[in-house]
Amino acid sequence: MSDQQRNFTVTLSPLDRDSMLELYRLPGCPYCAKVERKLEGFGLDYKSHNVLPFRFLRFKVKSVSGQSGVPVLVDSEHGVEGMAESDDIVTYLENTYS
């Protein structure tokens, strides 16, 4: 090994994707912002998926929740595969994470 080469060992904790909350959202959507405020208020980490403004192009949202509206929450750790409606999501977060 030359003087310019160095070996480094880095230990990374694997991201437990099954426990990561996911939020499908549309930037500027007040209902999505309401859910984001609740997630952030509880200090919850989540992955945000920005969706297209055209409902007919929201294939992933529809495959997750059965409809094309946002916000949609996925919480695989608790068996939530695609919860829609901001009020329902906020109530769920309060009951599950408060």
Coordinates of C-alpha atoms in Angstrom, one line a residue:
M1 CA 0.0 0.0 0.0
S2 CA 1.4 3.4 -1.0
D3 CA 1.6 6.3 1.4
Q4 CA -1.3 7.9 -0.3
Q5 CA -3.7 5.0 0.2
R6 CA -5.3 4.5 3.6
N7 CA -7.8 1.9 4.8
F8 CA -10.7 3.1 6.8
T9 CA -13.3 1.0 8.6
V10 CA -16.6 2.7 9.0
T11 CA -19.4 1.1 10.9
L12 CA -22.8 2.3 9.9
S13 CA -26.0 1.4 11.6
P14 CA -28.4 0.0 9.1
L15 CA -31.5 2.0 8.5
D16 CA -34.5 0.0 9.6
R17 CA -36.7 0.9 6.7
D18 CA -39.6 -1.0 8.1
S19 CA -39.8 1.4 11.1
M20 CA -39.5 4.6 9.0
L21 CA -42.6 6.7 8.7
E22 CA -43.3 7.8 5.2
L23 CA -45.4 10.8 4.1
Y24 CA -46.7 11.3 0.6
R25 CA -47.2 15.1 0.2
L26 CA -47.7 17.9 -2.2
P27 CA -45.6 21.0 -1.6
G28 CA -47.9 23.9 -0.6
C29 CA -50.8 21.6 0.4
P30 CA -52.2 22.9 3.7
Y31 CA -53.5 19.4 4.7
C32 CA -50.0 18.0 4.2
A33 CA -48.5 20.8 6.2
K34 CA -50.9 20.0 9.1
V35 CA -49.6 16.4 9.2
E36 CA -46.0 17.6 8.9
R37 CA -46.4 19.9 11.9
K38 CA -47.8 17.0 13.9
L39 CA -44.9 14.7 12.9
E40 CA -42.3 17.4 13.7
G41 CA -44.1 18.3 16.9
F42 CA -43.7 14.8 18.1
G43 CA -40.1 14.8 17.0
L44 CA -40.7 11.9 14.6
D45 CA -38.3 11.1 11.8
Y46 CA -40.0 10.5 8.5
K47 CA -39.3 10.2 4.8
S48 CA -41.1 12.7 2.7
H49 CA -42.2 11.8 -0.8
N50 CA -43.2 14.9 -2.9
V51 CA -45.9 13.9 -5.4
L52 CA -46.9 15.5 -8.7
P53 CA -49.7 18.1 -8.7
F54 CA -51.7 16.1 -11.2
R55 CA -53.8 13.4 -9.5
F56 CA -53.9 11.2 -12.6
L57 CA -50.1 10.9 -12.4
R58 CA -49.9 9.8 -8.7
F59 CA -49.5 6.1 -9.4
K60 CA -47.4 5.4 -6.3
V61 CA -49.9 7.2 -4.0
K62 CA -52.7 5.2 -5.5
S63 CA -50.9 1.9 -5.2
V64 CA -50.1 2.7 -1.5
S65 CA -53.5 4.0 -0.4
G66 CA -56.0 3.1 -3.1
Q67 CA -56.7 6.7 -3.9
S68 CA -54.8 9.7 -5.3
G69 CA -55.3 12.4 -2.7
V70 CA -52.6 13.5 -0.3
P71 CA -51.4 13.4 2.4
V72 CA -50.9 9.7 2.8
L73 CA -49.0 8.2 5.7
V74 CA -47.3 4.8 5.8
D75 CA -46.2 3.4 9.2
S76 CA -45.1 -0.2 8.4
E77 CA -44.0 -0.7 12.0
H78 CA -47.6 -0.4 13.1
G79 CA -49.2 -2.0 10.0
V80 CA -50.4 1.2 8.4
E81 CA -49.9 0.8 4.7
G82 CA -51.5 3.9 3.3
M83 CA -53.7 6.1 5.6
A84 CA -55.3 9.1 3.9
E85 CA -57.1 12.2 5.3
S86 CA -55.1 14.7 7.4
D87 CA -57.5 14.6 10.3
D88 CA -57.3 10.8 10.5
I89 CA -53.5 10.9 10.2
V90 CA -53.2 13.5 13.0
T91 CA -55.5 11.4 15.3
Y92 CA -53.5 8.3 14.5
L93 CA -50.3 10.0 15.3
E94 CA -51.7 11.4 18.6
N95 CA -53.0 8.0 19.6
T96 CA -49.8 6.1 18.6
Y97 CA -46.9 8.5 19.4
S98 CA -48.0 10.8 22.2

